[in-house]
Amino acid sequence: MAENKITQCASLMAAKHLTIAFAESATAGWLCSEFALTPHSGAVLKGGITCYDASLKVDLLKVPQHLIDTYTPESMEVTREMAYCLARLIPSDIQVTVTGLTSPGGSETPEKPVGTMFVFALINGQPASFREVFKGSCEEVIHQTVAATAELLINELQK
């Protein structure tokens, strides 16, 4: 069963006849699978790409390597570029991309600790995003990111 906020978001999207696509790194497809569990999945979900490894961001999505080298794979700059690249790859009304640090071993620093998540959405070409530091286990960070992403989309779609 999908999280309540995801179900609410998918319902709102279906009412507006909007479709969505994902490119996920740190959440590894969790957002896309949550949308697949909603009653409106067939109407709203176009699909998703899991690009956990930075090389897939470059090879599949065509994110310029210099952005990853300059800002790290887990950054808003890379997350933003992923959304624009995804829009060319999977036509949809909404593109959502996620990078971040759910566990040690990435580009964490004191300014960007484990739990830092980046989400960027293009909603009919209009950007919306957040950077948040969540606390908890890897799974808890992902759950919080999924809920916060749904909240971001709901807020933007209700404007």
mmCIF file of C-alpha atoms in Angstrom, residues 5-150:
data_model
loop_
_atom_site.group_PDB
_atom_site.id
_atom_site.type_symbol
_atom_site.label_atom_id
_atom_site.label_comp_id
_atom_site.label_asym_id
_atom_site.label_seq_id
_atom_site.Cartn_x
_atom_site.Cartn_y
_atom_site.Cartn_z
ATOM 1 C CA LYS A 5 0.721 11.425 0.885
ATOM 2 C CA ILE A 6 1.717 9.593 -2.293
ATOM 3 C CA THR A 7 -1.865 8.386 -2.785
ATOM 4 C CA GLN A 8 -3.131 11.937 -2.236
ATOM 5 C CA CYS A 9 -0.553 13.287 -4.700
ATOM 6 C CA ALA A 10 -1.413 10.697 -7.372
ATOM 7 C CA SER A 11 -5.118 11.450 -6.966
ATOM 8 C CA LEU A 12 -4.495 15.177 -7.395
ATOM 9 C CA MET A 13 -2.351 14.497 -10.464
ATOM 10 C CA ALA A 14 -4.999 12.224 -11.996
ATOM 11 C CA ALA A 15 -7.647 14.903 -11.493
ATOM 12 C CA LYS A 16 -5.397 17.338 -13.378
ATOM 13 C CA HIS A 17 -4.488 14.744 -16.068
ATOM 14 C CA LEU A 18 -0.781 14.981 -15.275
ATOM 15 C CA THR A 19 1.883 12.306 -15.722
ATOM 16 C CA ILE A 20 5.101 11.809 -13.773
ATOM 17 C CA ALA A 21 8.546 10.272 -14.327
ATOM 18 C CA PHE A 22 11.436 9.710 -11.930
ATOM 19 C CA ALA A 23 15.224 9.493 -11.954
ATOM 20 C CA GLU A 24 16.273 8.317 -8.527
ATOM 21 C CA SER A 25 19.678 7.796 -7.024
ATOM 22 C CA ALA A 26 19.591 7.574 -3.218
ATOM 23 C CA THR A 27 15.957 6.425 -3.084
ATOM 24 C CA ALA A 28 16.729 3.687 -5.645
ATOM 25 C CA GLY A 29 13.273 3.635 -7.234
ATOM 26 C CA TRP A 30 11.295 3.827 -3.995
ATOM 27 C CA LEU A 31 9.359 6.929 -5.101
ATOM 28 C CA CYS A 32 8.421 5.352 -8.404
ATOM 29 C CA SER A 33 7.311 2.144 -6.714
ATOM 30 C CA GLU A 34 5.155 4.102 -4.254
ATOM 31 C CA PHE A 35 3.338 5.739 -7.178
ATOM 32 C CA ALA A 36 2.913 2.283 -8.756
ATOM 33 C CA LEU A 37 0.974 1.194 -5.649
ATOM 34 C CA THR A 38 -1.682 3.908 -5.957
ATOM 35 C CA PRO A 39 -5.103 3.409 -7.556
ATOM 36 C CA HIS A 40 -4.146 6.073 -10.132
ATOM 37 C CA SER A 41 -0.820 4.537 -11.180
ATOM 38 C CA GLY A 42 -1.986 3.696 -14.688
ATOM 39 C CA ALA A 43 -3.126 7.254 -15.290
ATOM 40 C CA VAL A 44 -0.167 9.137 -13.826
ATOM 41 C CA LEU A 45 3.002 7.030 -13.772
ATOM 42 C CA LYS A 46 5.173 7.057 -16.901
ATOM 43 C CA GLY A 47 8.172 5.292 -15.362
ATOM 44 C CA GLY A 48 11.477 5.760 -13.721
ATOM 45 C CA ILE A 49 15.194 5.228 -13.842
ATOM 46 C CA THR A 50 17.356 4.168 -10.932
ATOM 47 C CA CYS A 51 20.786 5.687 -11.334
ATOM 48 C CA TYR A 52 22.407 4.927 -8.013
ATOM 49 C CA ASP A 53 25.918 4.915 -9.414
ATOM 50 C CA ALA A 54 27.215 8.259 -10.684
ATOM 51 C CA SER A 55 28.279 6.688 -13.985
ATOM 52 C CA LEU A 56 24.621 6.113 -14.893
ATOM 53 C CA LYS A 57 23.853 9.774 -14.332
ATOM 54 C CA VAL A 58 26.455 10.490 -16.998
ATOM 55 C CA ASP A 59 25.982 7.549 -19.369
ATOM 56 C CA LEU A 60 22.199 7.173 -19.284
ATOM 57 C CA LEU A 61 20.837 10.583 -18.315
ATOM 58 C CA LYS A 62 23.685 12.529 -19.967
ATOM 59 C CA VAL A 63 24.506 14.667 -16.940
ATOM 60 C CA PRO A 64 27.793 16.386 -17.791
ATOM 61 C CA GLN A 65 30.713 14.782 -15.948
ATOM 62 C CA HIS A 66 32.061 18.211 -15.007
ATOM 63 C CA LEU A 67 28.942 18.843 -12.864
ATOM 64 C CA ILE A 68 29.555 15.644 -10.914
ATOM 65 C CA ASP A 69 33.276 16.431 -10.594
ATOM 66 C CA THR A 70 32.581 19.993 -9.469
ATOM 67 C CA TYR A 71 29.579 19.521 -7.172
ATOM 68 C CA THR A 72 29.602 15.742 -6.346
ATOM 69 C CA PRO A 73 26.951 13.222 -7.423
ATOM 70 C CA GLU A 74 24.919 14.135 -4.326
ATOM 71 C CA SER A 75 24.206 17.830 -4.902
ATOM 72 C CA MET A 76 21.394 20.119 -5.956
ATOM 73 C CA GLU A 77 23.294 21.066 -9.104
ATOM 74 C CA VAL A 78 23.417 17.438 -10.273
ATOM 75 C CA THR A 79 19.853 16.752 -9.120
ATOM 76 C CA ARG A 80 18.597 19.750 -11.123
ATOM 77 C CA GLU A 81 20.446 18.661 -14.252
ATOM 78 C CA MET A 82 19.070 15.140 -13.862
ATOM 79 C CA ALA A 83 15.520 16.562 -14.060
ATOM 80 C CA TYR A 84 16.177 18.422 -17.300
ATOM 81 C CA CYS A 85 17.874 15.349 -18.773
ATOM 82 C CA LEU A 86 14.985 13.126 -17.640
ATOM 83 C CA ALA A 87 12.504 15.433 -19.402
ATOM 84 C CA ARG A 88 14.242 14.627 -22.694
ATOM 85 C CA LEU A 89 14.326 10.901 -21.968
ATOM 86 C CA ILE A 90 10.812 10.199 -20.597
ATOM 87 C CA PRO A 91 8.153 12.647 -21.776
ATOM 88 C CA SER A 92 5.864 13.556 -18.882
ATOM 89 C CA ASP A 93 4.262 16.575 -17.251
ATOM 90 C CA ILE A 94 6.319 16.190 -14.071
ATOM 91 C CA GLN A 95 9.906 15.037 -13.684
ATOM 92 C CA VAL A 96 11.218 14.276 -10.200
ATOM 93 C CA THR A 97 14.847 13.555 -9.400
ATOM 94 C CA VAL A 98 16.517 12.583 -6.138
ATOM 95 C CA THR A 99 20.094 12.340 -4.926
ATOM 96 C CA GLY A 100 21.466 12.253 -1.429
ATOM 97 C CA LEU A 101 23.286 10.494 1.322
ATOM 98 C CA THR A 102 21.291 7.763 3.042
ATOM 99 C CA SER A 103 24.367 6.061 4.477
ATOM 100 C CA PRO A 104 28.104 6.740 4.868
ATOM 101 C CA GLY A 105 30.475 6.380 1.944
ATOM 102 C CA GLY A 106 29.394 9.137 -0.420
ATOM 103 C CA SER A 107 30.368 12.785 -0.499
ATOM 104 C CA GLU A 108 29.376 13.564 3.082
ATOM 105 C CA THR A 109 31.017 16.513 4.835
ATOM 106 C CA PRO A 110 30.203 18.434 8.023
ATOM 107 C CA GLU A 111 28.114 20.778 5.835
ATOM 108 C CA LYS A 112 26.498 17.836 4.003
ATOM 109 C CA PRO A 113 26.118 15.020 6.531
ATOM 110 C CA VAL A 114 24.589 11.596 6.011
ATOM 111 C CA GLY A 115 20.828 12.172 5.797
ATOM 112 C CA THR A 116 21.162 15.104 3.380
ATOM 113 C CA MET A 117 18.728 14.649 0.519
ATOM 114 C CA PHE A 118 18.200 16.696 -2.642
ATOM 115 C CA VAL A 119 14.925 16.644 -4.592
ATOM 116 C CA PHE A 120 14.255 18.600 -7.771
ATOM 117 C CA ALA A 121 10.986 18.604 -9.688
ATOM 118 C CA LEU A 122 9.923 20.131 -12.960
ATOM 119 C CA ILE A 123 6.156 20.592 -12.971
ATOM 120 C CA ASN A 124 5.048 21.572 -16.461
ATOM 121 C CA GLY A 125 8.523 23.055 -16.839
ATOM 122 C CA GLN A 126 8.416 25.004 -13.557
ATOM 123 C CA PRO A 127 11.093 24.109 -10.989
ATOM 124 C CA ALA A 128 10.477 23.199 -7.363
ATOM 125 C CA SER A 129 13.045 21.698 -5.033
ATOM 126 C CA PHE A 130 14.283 21.114 -1.534
ATOM 127 C CA ARG A 131 17.445 20.178 0.340
ATOM 128 C CA GLU A 132 16.765 18.568 3.685
ATOM 129 C CA VAL A 133 18.812 16.775 6.307
ATOM 130 C CA PHE A 134 16.799 13.848 7.674
ATOM 131 C CA LYS A 135 17.693 11.818 10.738
ATOM 132 C CA GLY A 136 17.523 8.071 11.167
ATOM 133 C CA SER A 137 18.464 4.864 9.407
ATOM 134 C CA CYS A 138 18.829 4.569 5.641
ATOM 135 C CA GLU A 139 15.236 3.337 5.402
ATOM 136 C CA GLU A 140 13.939 6.137 7.642
ATOM 137 C CA VAL A 141 15.736 8.766 5.548
ATOM 138 C CA ILE A 142 14.164 7.328 2.390
ATOM 139 C CA HIS A 143 10.678 7.248 3.952
ATOM 140 C CA GLN A 144 11.047 10.876 5.036
ATOM 141 C CA THR A 145 12.267 11.847 1.562
ATOM 142 C CA VAL A 146 9.289 10.123 -0.098
ATOM 143 C CA ALA A 147 6.834 11.912 2.211
ATOM 144 C CA ALA A 148 8.547 15.291 1.772
ATOM 145 C CA THR A 149 8.587 14.873 -2.007
ATOM 146 C CA ALA A 150 4.873 14.089 -2.044
#
